[in-house]
Amino acid sequence: MQGISFIRIIGVGIKSLRLHKLRTALTMLGMVIGVWAVITLVAIGEGASHDAQEEIKSLGARNVIIRSIKPPSMREQMQGDWESFFRRWMAIYGLKRTDASRIKDTVPGVTRVLPLMTKRMTAIHGPREIGCQLIGTYPYYPEFTQAQLVAGQFLNEAEENSKVSSCVISLELAQRLFAGHNPLMERIVVSGYESSQVFQVKGVLQERASIEKLAQLPDSVGQTIAANVYIPLSSFKALYGEKNVDRSVGHLKLEAVELSEIRVEFDSVDRVMPSLPLLSEALNAGRDERDFEIIVPIRELKALQKQKARDTRLLMYIACISLLVGGIGIMNIMLATVTERTQEIGVRRAMGATRGDITIQFLVETLILCLLGGGIGVVGGWGFAWVRHHLLHTTTIVTEWSVLVAFGLSVMVGLVFGLYPARRAALLDPIDALRHA
Amino acid sequence: MAKHSIIQIKDLKKVYDLGAFKVQALKGLNFDIEEGSYTAIMGPSGSGKSTLLNILGCLDRPSSGAYILGDDDVAHMDDKELSGVRGSRIGFIFQSYNLIQQLNVVENIHVPLFYQGKDISDHYDHCVKLAEKVGLADRLDHRPMQLSGGQQQRVAVARSLVNEPLMLLADEPTGNLDSSTEQEILDILDELHGEGRTLVIVTHDDAVAERAERVIHLKDGLVDQDIRKGAAKAVAK
């Protein structure tokens, strides 16, 4: 006996499903939503994690950031003897240039160190005054932070002796201070508690999102300041001294910090974690209090990846449940269909259909429902992801595995939940089935 | 009387086991049906008429005895083999037409071939010819819902012919039709008989049985009377 062509069986299935279009559509809806949810949720999660990973990578996976923080003893209330009172009034702490050179000399695998001096100032141009952070650093700052120069050029040590000092400003400051005008070659006043200084803008730098924002840590001054003015470290020292002294207005407290930050670059990513103990050792030498913190982007990245794996597993559970619910809905409808089409089953049996033929027919109908529903779900999820990514500019990444899993699960659901109604149809006694009106 | 028998029934019994007690529906039937004959099976309800129909149609198996259809003993076939026999040797005509709602006229006629793995594209002309034969040439793509009862029964007749069966097996074929439509269908059956096809009709309607050459009356699971009109006519001559 020749086999029945599979395409014809599918044709029979489609004809049956078309007889009740609304019911077919509603039955498929469960599958559509299930598959759509899997793909969309995974795509959103993947996009968010991709963004976060990119940002952490942009901080430099090879880098370690060491930042000055006020040690606990200086945060206490003023009390006791004069010495401790003075220590709290004039808090001298933090990283020093010697730390930077010691790290470079003693920790293996370190290729470069980047010291940063910072000071809270106000940038003034015309009528606008914007609170900003003045940063003294080296010309290779952009390479370290992967910040992007959007206009002009970055700092150059050789220019320090010209009459007017030059500076580079961050894109955010440029937008707020110049409001659409070209800031290049314009002069700005950077004003602080004790002095004001004129700088000429020679470049605009776009910063990447900071590690603070990602790890949700407060930064050294308690808030993220994206309004930055960059000047050469040597100019910073010439203008404001070896130690940066910050004064809080209205308080009789001073803080003196030599370097607010040191960034350390290793020659490879693999070198970072093993070198951390040596790095700590180099920093702890000559310190009786810990007045710094170490931020390791690669560690954050790994934690994030672990978190991502957990999130993905959770999404998979949700997806499985929604597909299960869809599958039960389909089984319910197929059971109703079998009862409704009992007579048809009897006729087909009388016309020579074997039990196997009937099983396959109903199974194929269920599979068509699932695959069509799954297909629409895939297209819908993809479409949603496309709109979100391209029109709403939120990173959304459809992963192949989510499509495969969603589609594979819908096929499995079709097979599992289709088999019982199909067998029930096949095992009907043809005589009873024919008599059923 | 040297006509070849296509059906031989020998001591055919059917017992329904209802758990608490057993019901003997057929108590030992013996008869042959010759090729090209036109037989009506009659009997009151409870006579075993439906049981015999189911067994003749290979929808059910006898408890004992032999049922030879063509050259095969179908009494001991399994479900799959019986399906094959139904699809290739028997043409069913039912009281309630039993067309498949989602298929059009030509597709309905094709159904028995479908289950023999024969593609409709290869047999389309054959199916159309059968539709024309029963007078439905202008209704080829109509669905059963769009047809009258008589038209639906014509489709069913065409369907029963599509696999060139050994026997047409009709179960009260005019039971749902008005008298004028009944005549049309019976005329078609007469015509098929005239072409040499073998017809077995299960009915309780004397008007239907009248058209047959032979009437087998069942009573209490046994053959009560077996009247061959041809023979009777021959005797009358």
Short mmCIF file of C-alpha atoms in Angstrom, two decimals, chain A:
data_model
loop_
_atom_site.label_atom_id
_atom_site.label_comp_id
_atom_site.label_asym_id
_atom_site.label_seq_id
_atom_site.Cartn_x
_atom_site.Cartn_y
_atom_site.Cartn_z
CA MET A 1 0.00 0.00 0.00
CA GLN A 2 1.31 3.42 -0.93
CA GLY A 3 1.66 6.02 1.79
CA ILE A 4 -0.47 9.11 1.86
CA SER A 5 1.52 12.15 0.90
CA PHE A 6 2.32 14.22 3.95
CA ILE A 7 1.53 17.44 2.15
CA ARG A 8 -2.00 16.13 1.50
CA ILE A 9 -2.45 15.36 5.19
CA ILE A 10 -1.43 18.91 5.97
CA GLY A 11 -3.91 20.06 3.33
CA VAL A 12 -6.69 18.08 5.03
CA GLY A 13 -5.68 19.62 8.37
CA ILE A 14 -5.77 23.15 7.00
CA LYS A 15 -9.21 22.54 5.47
CA SER A 16 -10.52 21.37 8.81
CA LEU A 17 -9.02 24.31 10.65
CA ARG A 18 -10.43 26.75 8.12
CA LEU A 19 -13.92 25.47 8.81
CA HIS A 20 -13.81 27.27 12.18
CA LYS A 21 -11.59 30.25 11.59
CA LEU A 22 -12.37 32.14 14.78
CA ARG A 23 -11.91 29.10 16.95
CA THR A 24 -8.65 28.26 15.22
CA ALA A 25 -7.40 31.82 15.73
CA LEU A 26 -8.34 31.89 19.39
CA THR A 27 -6.77 28.51 20.00
CA MET A 28 -3.57 29.66 18.35
CA LEU A 29 -3.53 32.82 20.44
CA GLY A 30 -2.21 30.98 23.48
CA MET A 31 0.70 29.71 21.45
CA VAL A 32 1.28 33.09 19.81
CA ILE A 33 1.47 34.84 23.16
CA GLY A 34 3.67 32.15 24.66
CA VAL A 35 6.23 32.20 21.88
CA TRP A 36 6.05 35.97 21.53
CA ALA A 37 6.70 36.33 25.25
CA VAL A 38 9.72 34.03 25.18
CA ILE A 39 11.37 35.80 22.29
CA THR A 40 10.52 39.30 23.46
CA LEU A 41 11.53 38.79 27.08
CA VAL A 42 14.78 37.14 26.13
CA ALA A 43 15.49 39.86 23.56
CA ILE A 44 14.87 42.63 26.10
CA GLY A 45 16.99 40.89 28.73
CA GLU A 46 19.73 40.21 26.22
CA GLY A 47 19.69 43.82 25.04
CA ALA A 48 19.94 45.21 28.57
CA SER A 49 22.73 42.85 29.50
CA HIS A 50 24.52 43.56 26.24
CA ASP A 51 24.40 47.29 27.01
CA ALA A 52 25.69 46.76 30.52
CA GLN A 53 28.48 44.48 29.35
CA GLU A 54 29.49 46.90 26.64
CA GLU A 55 29.64 49.69 29.16
CA ILE A 56 31.71 47.68 31.56
CA LYS A 57 33.98 46.64 28.71
CA SER A 58 34.27 50.30 27.70
CA LEU A 59 35.59 51.05 31.15
CA GLY A 60 38.24 48.65 30.16
CA ALA A 61 38.07 45.04 31.18
CA ARG A 62 41.84 45.22 31.48
CA ASN A 63 41.58 48.16 33.84
CA VAL A 64 41.31 48.56 37.56
CA ILE A 65 40.07 51.78 39.06
CA ILE A 66 41.41 52.88 42.43
CA ARG A 67 39.59 55.77 44.03
CA SER A 68 40.25 57.83 47.11
CA ILE A 69 37.64 57.63 49.80
CA LYS A 70 37.51 59.29 53.17
CA PRO A 71 38.58 56.77 55.82
CA PRO A 72 36.03 55.95 58.55
CA SER A 73 37.98 57.68 61.33
CA MET A 74 37.62 61.06 59.62
CA ARG A 75 33.90 60.71 59.24
CA GLU A 76 33.27 60.60 62.98
CA GLN A 77 31.92 63.52 64.98
CA MET A 78 34.52 66.03 66.15
CA GLN A 79 35.47 65.25 69.69
CA GLY A 80 38.42 64.42 71.92
CA ASP A 81 41.92 65.79 71.77
CA TRP A 82 43.23 68.51 69.52
CA GLU A 83 45.05 66.19 67.22
CA SER A 84 42.02 64.19 66.25
CA PHE A 85 40.03 67.42 66.03
CA PHE A 86 42.56 68.75 63.57
CA ARG A 87 42.54 65.51 61.63
CA ARG A 88 38.86 65.90 61.14
CA TRP A 89 38.94 69.57 60.37
CA MET A 90 41.70 69.18 57.86
CA ALA A 91 41.17 65.75 56.48
CA ILE A 92 44.21 64.66 54.56
CA TYR A 93 43.77 61.29 52.94
CA GLY A 94 43.70 59.45 49.66
CA LEU A 95 45.96 58.28 46.93
CA LYS A 96 49.30 59.83 46.21
CA ARG A 97 51.51 60.10 43.17
CA THR A 98 53.89 57.77 44.92
CA ASP A 99 51.14 55.15 44.97
CA ALA A 100 50.84 55.43 41.22
CA SER A 101 54.54 54.95 40.64
CA ARG A 102 54.75 52.12 43.19
CA ILE A 103 51.94 50.26 41.43
CA LYS A 104 53.64 50.69 38.10
CA ASP A 105 56.94 49.43 39.48
CA THR A 106 55.85 46.55 41.71
CA VAL A 107 52.70 44.99 40.26
CA PRO A 108 53.47 42.62 37.38
CA GLY A 109 51.56 43.06 34.14
CA VAL A 110 50.78 46.73 34.62
CA THR A 111 51.37 48.59 31.38
CA ARG A 112 50.24 52.09 32.32
CA VAL A 113 48.81 54.01 35.22
CA LEU A 114 46.62 57.07 34.86
CA PRO A 115 46.45 59.44 37.81
CA LEU A 116 43.50 61.83 38.11
CA MET A 117 43.18 64.96 40.22
CA THR A 118 39.71 66.35 40.55
CA LYS A 119 38.09 69.46 41.97
CA ARG A 120 34.53 70.65 42.12
CA MET A 121 34.18 73.94 40.26
CA THR A 122 31.72 76.05 38.35
CA ALA A 123 32.08 76.53 34.60
CA ILE A 124 30.94 79.92 33.35
CA HIS A 125 30.30 81.03 29.80
CA GLY A 126 28.32 84.17 29.26
CA PRO A 127 25.25 84.06 31.46
CA ARG A 128 25.42 80.32 32.07
CA GLU A 129 26.96 78.75 35.15
CA ILE A 130 27.18 74.99 35.39
CA GLY A 131 28.58 72.99 38.26
CA CYS A 132 31.41 70.87 36.93
CA GLN A 133 34.31 68.66 37.84
CA LEU A 134 37.74 69.83 36.89
CA ILE A 135 39.96 66.87 36.06
CA GLY A 136 43.71 67.00 35.79
CA THR A 137 45.07 64.07 33.87
CA TYR A 138 47.39 62.77 31.17
CA PRO A 139 46.90 63.01 27.40
CA TYR A 140 46.10 59.30 27.15
CA TYR A 141 42.96 59.66 29.29
CA PRO A 142 40.60 58.98 26.34
CA GLU A 143 42.34 55.69 25.50
CA PHE A 144 42.00 54.55 29.07
CA THR A 145 38.34 55.36 29.47
CA GLN A 146 37.44 54.77 25.83
CA ALA A 147 35.89 58.19 25.81
CA GLN A 148 35.37 59.52 22.32
CA LEU A 149 36.63 62.83 21.04
CA VAL A 150 33.70 64.37 19.18
CA ALA A 151 35.31 67.70 18.23
CA GLY A 152 38.74 69.32 18.25
CA GLN A 153 41.58 67.49 19.95
CA PHE A 154 42.54 66.24 23.38
CA LEU A 155 45.12 67.64 25.74
CA ASN A 156 48.73 68.00 24.77
CA GLU A 157 51.40 68.47 27.42
CA ALA A 158 53.41 70.76 25.18
CA GLU A 159 50.76 73.45 25.13
CA GLU A 160 50.90 74.13 28.83
CA ASN A 161 52.97 77.24 28.61
CA SER A 162 50.82 79.27 26.22
CA LYS A 163 49.28 82.44 27.66
CA VAL A 164 45.80 81.04 27.93
CA SER A 165 45.54 77.49 29.24
CA SER A 166 43.53 75.16 27.08
CA CYS A 167 41.01 72.61 28.23
CA VAL A 168 38.76 69.91 26.87
CA ILE A 169 35.15 69.72 28.01
CA SER A 170 32.75 66.82 28.15
CA LEU A 171 29.90 66.64 25.66
CA GLU A 172 27.31 67.08 28.38
CA LEU A 173 28.95 70.26 29.63
CA ALA A 174 29.29 71.54 26.06
CA GLN A 175 25.59 71.02 25.47
CA ARG A 176 24.57 72.72 28.67
CA LEU A 177 27.06 75.58 28.53
CA PHE A 178 26.96 76.42 24.83
CA ALA A 179 23.43 75.32 24.00
CA GLY A 180 24.02 74.40 20.41
CA HIS A 181 26.86 76.83 19.62
CA ASN A 182 30.24 75.58 18.59
CA PRO A 183 32.34 75.58 21.78
CA LEU A 184 35.69 75.21 20.01
CA MET A 185 38.12 78.07 20.66
CA GLU A 186 35.62 79.68 23.00
CA ARG A 187 36.78 80.78 26.41
CA ILE A 188 35.24 79.58 29.61
CA VAL A 189 35.85 80.63 33.19
CA VAL A 190 36.31 77.86 35.69
CA SER A 191 35.61 79.27 39.08
CA GLY A 192 36.17 77.74 42.48
CA TYR A 193 36.17 78.75 46.10
CA GLU A 194 39.59 80.39 46.01
CA SER A 195 40.28 81.28 42.39
CA SER A 196 38.92 81.67 38.88
CA GLN A 197 40.77 80.69 35.78
CA VAL A 198 40.16 81.24 32.07
CA PHE A 199 40.50 78.28 29.71
CA GLN A 200 40.16 77.98 25.97
CA VAL A 201 38.10 75.01 24.78
CA LYS A 202 40.07 72.97 22.28
CA GLY A 203 38.09 69.76 22.26
CA VAL A 204 34.86 68.02 23.24
CA LEU A 205 34.96 64.53 24.73
CA GLN A 206 32.06 62.10 24.99
CA GLU A 207 32.35 60.04 28.16
CA ARG A 208 31.07 56.52 28.45
CA ALA A 209 28.64 55.76 31.22
CA SER A 210 30.51 55.49 34.46
CA ILE A 211 31.04 52.40 36.53
CA GLU A 212 29.20 54.11 39.38
CA LYS A 213 26.04 54.19 37.35
CA LEU A 214 26.38 50.55 36.44
CA ALA A 215 27.31 49.21 39.81
CA GLN A 216 25.08 51.81 41.48
CA LEU A 217 27.84 52.89 43.79
CA PRO A 218 28.07 56.48 44.92
CA ASP A 219 31.13 58.10 43.41
CA SER A 220 33.76 59.98 45.35
CA VAL A 221 31.75 63.16 45.56
CA GLY A 222 28.45 61.45 46.11
CA GLN A 223 27.02 62.01 42.68
CA THR A 224 27.86 61.32 39.10
CA ILE A 225 29.15 64.40 37.44
CA ALA A 226 29.22 64.12 33.72
CA ALA A 227 29.97 67.83 33.30
CA ASN A 228 33.74 67.66 33.14
CA VAL A 229 36.56 70.02 32.28
CA TYR A 230 39.84 68.27 31.49
CA ILE A 231 43.21 69.96 31.83
CA PRO A 232 46.73 68.54 31.91
CA LEU A 233 47.81 67.20 35.28
CA SER A 234 50.77 69.56 35.32
CA SER A 235 48.50 72.59 34.83
CA PHE A 236 46.27 71.35 37.62
CA LYS A 237 49.24 71.14 39.94
CA ALA A 238 50.55 74.56 38.88
CA LEU A 239 47.18 76.18 39.45
CA TYR A 240 45.88 74.42 42.55
CA GLY A 241 48.90 72.94 44.23
CA GLU A 242 50.11 69.41 44.84
CA LYS A 243 47.13 68.59 46.99
CA ASN A 244 43.67 69.49 46.02
CA VAL A 245 41.91 71.16 48.91
CA ASP A 246 38.15 71.15 48.81
CA ARG A 247 36.22 73.37 51.13
CA SER A 248 32.64 72.87 51.90
CA VAL A 249 30.83 76.21 51.88
CA GLY A 250 29.45 77.07 55.27
CA HIS A 251 31.53 74.47 57.05
CA LEU A 252 34.83 74.81 58.69
CA LYS A 253 36.05 71.59 57.14
CA LEU A 254 38.75 71.04 54.62
CA GLU A 255 39.61 68.00 52.65
CA ALA A 256 42.98 67.54 51.04
CA VAL A 257 43.39 64.77 48.52
CA GLU A 258 46.37 64.39 46.28
CA LEU A 259 44.95 62.06 43.62
CA SER A 260 41.26 61.32 43.52
CA GLU A 261 41.71 58.39 41.23
CA ILE A 262 44.34 56.11 39.74
CA ARG A 263 43.49 53.93 36.81
CA VAL A 264 45.67 50.93 36.21
CA GLU A 265 45.92 49.15 32.90
CA PHE A 266 47.05 45.54 32.65
CA ASP A 267 48.49 43.89 29.57
CA SER A 268 45.67 41.33 29.40
CA VAL A 269 42.29 40.59 30.92
CA ASP A 270 43.52 37.33 32.42
CA ARG A 271 46.20 39.21 34.35
CA VAL A 272 43.74 41.37 36.28
CA MET A 273 42.30 39.00 38.88
CA PRO A 274 45.60 37.29 39.87
CA SER A 275 47.30 40.65 40.28
CA LEU A 276 44.75 42.13 42.67
CA PRO A 277 46.43 40.90 45.89
CA LEU A 278 49.74 42.44 44.80
CA LEU A 279 47.92 45.64 43.92
CA SER A 280 46.36 45.79 47.39
CA GLU A 281 49.74 45.10 48.93
CA ALA A 282 51.35 47.93 46.97
CA LEU A 283 48.62 50.29 48.16
CA ASN A 284 48.58 49.16 51.78
CA ALA A 285 52.30 49.82 52.17
CA GLY A 286 52.75 52.85 54.39
CA ARG A 287 49.05 53.15 55.25
CA ASP A 288 47.44 52.56 58.59
CA GLU A 289 43.96 53.25 57.30
CA ARG A 290 42.24 52.17 54.15
CA ASP A 291 41.42 55.39 52.33
CA PHE A 292 40.76 53.98 48.88
CA GLU A 293 38.52 51.55 47.14
CA ILE A 294 39.32 49.28 44.22
CA ILE A 295 36.79 48.86 41.45
CA VAL A 296 37.41 45.93 39.11
CA PRO A 297 35.25 46.11 35.96
CA ILE A 298 36.06 42.53 34.97
CA ARG A 299 34.66 41.35 38.32
CA GLU A 300 31.51 43.37 37.76
CA LEU A 301 31.28 41.89 34.29
CA LYS A 302 31.54 38.37 35.61
CA ALA A 303 28.95 39.06 38.30
CA LEU A 304 26.71 40.51 35.63
CA GLN A 305 27.13 37.45 33.45
CA LYS A 306 26.22 35.21 36.36
CA GLN A 307 23.18 37.36 37.05
CA LYS A 308 22.27 37.17 33.39
CA ALA A 309 22.38 33.38 33.41
CA ARG A 310 20.02 33.40 36.40
CA ASP A 311 17.65 35.85 34.72
CA THR A 312 17.65 33.81 31.55
CA ARG A 313 16.78 30.65 33.45
CA LEU A 314 13.92 32.48 35.13
CA LEU A 315 12.65 33.67 31.76
CA MET A 316 12.80 30.12 30.50
CA TYR A 317 10.61 28.94 33.37
CA ILE A 318 8.07 31.66 32.66
CA ALA A 319 8.16 30.76 28.99
CA CYS A 320 7.65 27.09 29.69
CA ILE A 321 4.67 27.86 31.90
CA SER A 322 3.04 30.10 29.32
CA LEU A 323 3.59 27.49 26.60
CA LEU A 324 2.19 24.83 28.91
CA VAL A 325 -0.93 26.93 29.43
CA GLY A 326 -1.19 27.42 25.67
CA GLY A 327 -0.76 23.68 25.17
CA ILE A 328 -3.52 22.82 27.63
CA GLY A 329 -5.80 25.26 25.82
CA ILE A 330 -5.03 23.54 22.55
CA MET A 331 -5.63 20.09 24.02
CA ASN A 332 -8.97 21.25 25.39
CA ILE A 333 -10.08 22.52 22.00
CA MET A 334 -8.83 19.43 20.20
CA LEU A 335 -10.77 17.18 22.59
CA ALA A 336 -13.89 19.23 21.89
CA THR A 337 -13.13 18.96 18.18
CA VAL A 338 -12.83 15.18 18.37
CA THR A 339 -16.27 14.96 19.98
CA GLU A 340 -17.73 17.37 17.47
CA ARG A 341 -16.23 15.51 14.52
CA THR A 342 -17.01 11.99 15.70
CA GLN A 343 -19.21 11.36 12.69
CA GLU A 344 -16.53 12.58 10.31
CA ILE A 345 -14.08 10.22 11.99
CA GLY A 346 -16.57 7.37 11.48
CA VAL A 347 -16.98 8.25 7.82
CA ARG A 348 -13.26 8.41 7.26
CA ARG A 349 -12.83 5.05 9.00
CA ALA A 350 -15.56 3.56 6.79
CA MET A 351 -13.81 4.98 3.73
CA GLY A 352 -10.66 3.06 4.61
CA ALA A 353 -8.81 5.27 7.09
CA THR A 354 -6.77 3.24 9.57
CA ARG A 355 -6.38 4.22 13.21
CA GLY A 356 -2.93 5.47 12.31
CA ASP A 357 -4.39 7.71 9.58
CA ILE A 358 -6.81 9.27 12.06
CA THR A 359 -4.10 9.72 14.69
CA ILE A 360 -1.82 11.42 12.22
CA GLN A 361 -4.60 13.64 10.91
CA PHE A 362 -5.49 15.01 14.35
CA LEU A 363 -1.87 15.23 15.41
CA VAL A 364 -1.06 17.18 12.28
CA GLU A 365 -3.95 19.54 12.96
CA THR A 366 -2.65 20.21 16.46
CA LEU A 367 0.85 20.67 15.11
CA ILE A 368 -0.38 23.11 12.49
CA LEU A 369 -2.06 25.12 15.24
CA CYS A 370 1.12 25.11 17.29
CA LEU A 371 3.51 25.82 14.44
CA LEU A 372 1.33 28.54 12.97
CA GLY A 373 0.86 30.05 16.42
CA GLY A 374 4.56 29.67 17.10
CA GLY A 375 5.42 31.17 13.71
CA ILE A 376 3.21 34.18 14.31
CA GLY A 377 4.73 34.48 17.77
CA VAL A 378 8.26 34.41 16.32
CA VAL A 379 7.39 37.03 13.71
CA GLY A 380 5.62 39.12 16.36
CA GLY A 381 8.52 38.86 18.79
CA TRP A 382 10.99 39.70 16.06
CA GLY A 383 8.86 42.61 14.90
CA PHE A 384 8.52 43.93 18.42
CA ALA A 385 12.26 43.62 18.94
CA TRP A 386 12.93 45.39 15.65
CA VAL A 387 10.63 48.28 16.51
CA ARG A 388 12.10 48.58 19.99
CA HIS A 389 15.66 48.43 18.68
CA HIS A 390 15.41 50.60 15.59
CA LEU A 391 12.54 52.97 16.34
CA LEU A 392 12.71 53.26 20.11
CA HIS A 393 16.53 52.94 20.15
CA THR A 394 16.63 50.55 23.07
CA THR A 395 19.06 47.70 22.59
CA THR A 396 17.00 44.57 21.95
CA ILE A 397 18.70 41.47 20.69
CA VAL A 398 16.77 38.48 19.36
CA THR A 399 18.91 35.45 20.07
CA GLU A 400 18.79 32.41 17.81
CA TRP A 401 18.46 30.05 20.75
CA SER A 402 15.35 31.80 22.06
CA VAL A 403 13.70 31.41 18.65
CA LEU A 404 14.75 27.77 18.48
CA VAL A 405 13.64 27.05 22.03
CA ALA A 406 10.30 28.79 21.56
CA PHE A 407 9.65 27.06 18.28
CA GLY A 408 10.91 23.71 19.53
CA LEU A 409 8.75 23.97 22.61
CA SER A 410 5.69 24.76 20.53
CA VAL A 411 6.31 21.67 18.41
CA MET A 412 6.74 19.60 21.56
CA VAL A 413 3.60 21.06 23.08
CA GLY A 414 1.77 20.20 19.85
CA LEU A 415 3.01 16.61 19.95
CA VAL A 416 2.39 16.08 23.64
CA PHE A 417 -0.98 17.78 23.89
CA GLY A 418 -2.10 16.64 20.46
CA LEU A 419 -1.40 12.97 20.99
CA TYR A 420 -4.13 12.30 23.53
CA PRO A 421 -7.01 13.82 21.52
CA ALA A 422 -5.65 12.18 18.38
CA ARG A 423 -5.50 8.74 20.00
CA ARG A 424 -8.96 9.24 21.40
CA ALA A 425 -10.22 9.99 17.91
CA ALA A 426 -8.45 6.97 16.47
CA LEU A 427 -9.74 4.55 19.09
CA LEU A 428 -13.37 5.49 18.51
CA ASP A 429 -15.34 2.51 17.31
CA PRO A 430 -16.24 3.26 13.69
CA ILE A 431 -19.77 1.92 14.19
CA ASP A 432 -20.42 4.14 17.19
CA ALA A 433 -18.78 7.03 15.44
CA LEU A 434 -21.01 6.62 12.37
CA ARG A 435 -24.10 6.40 14.50
CA HIS A 436 -23.14 9.64 16.27
CA ALA A 437 -25.22 12.41 14.79
#
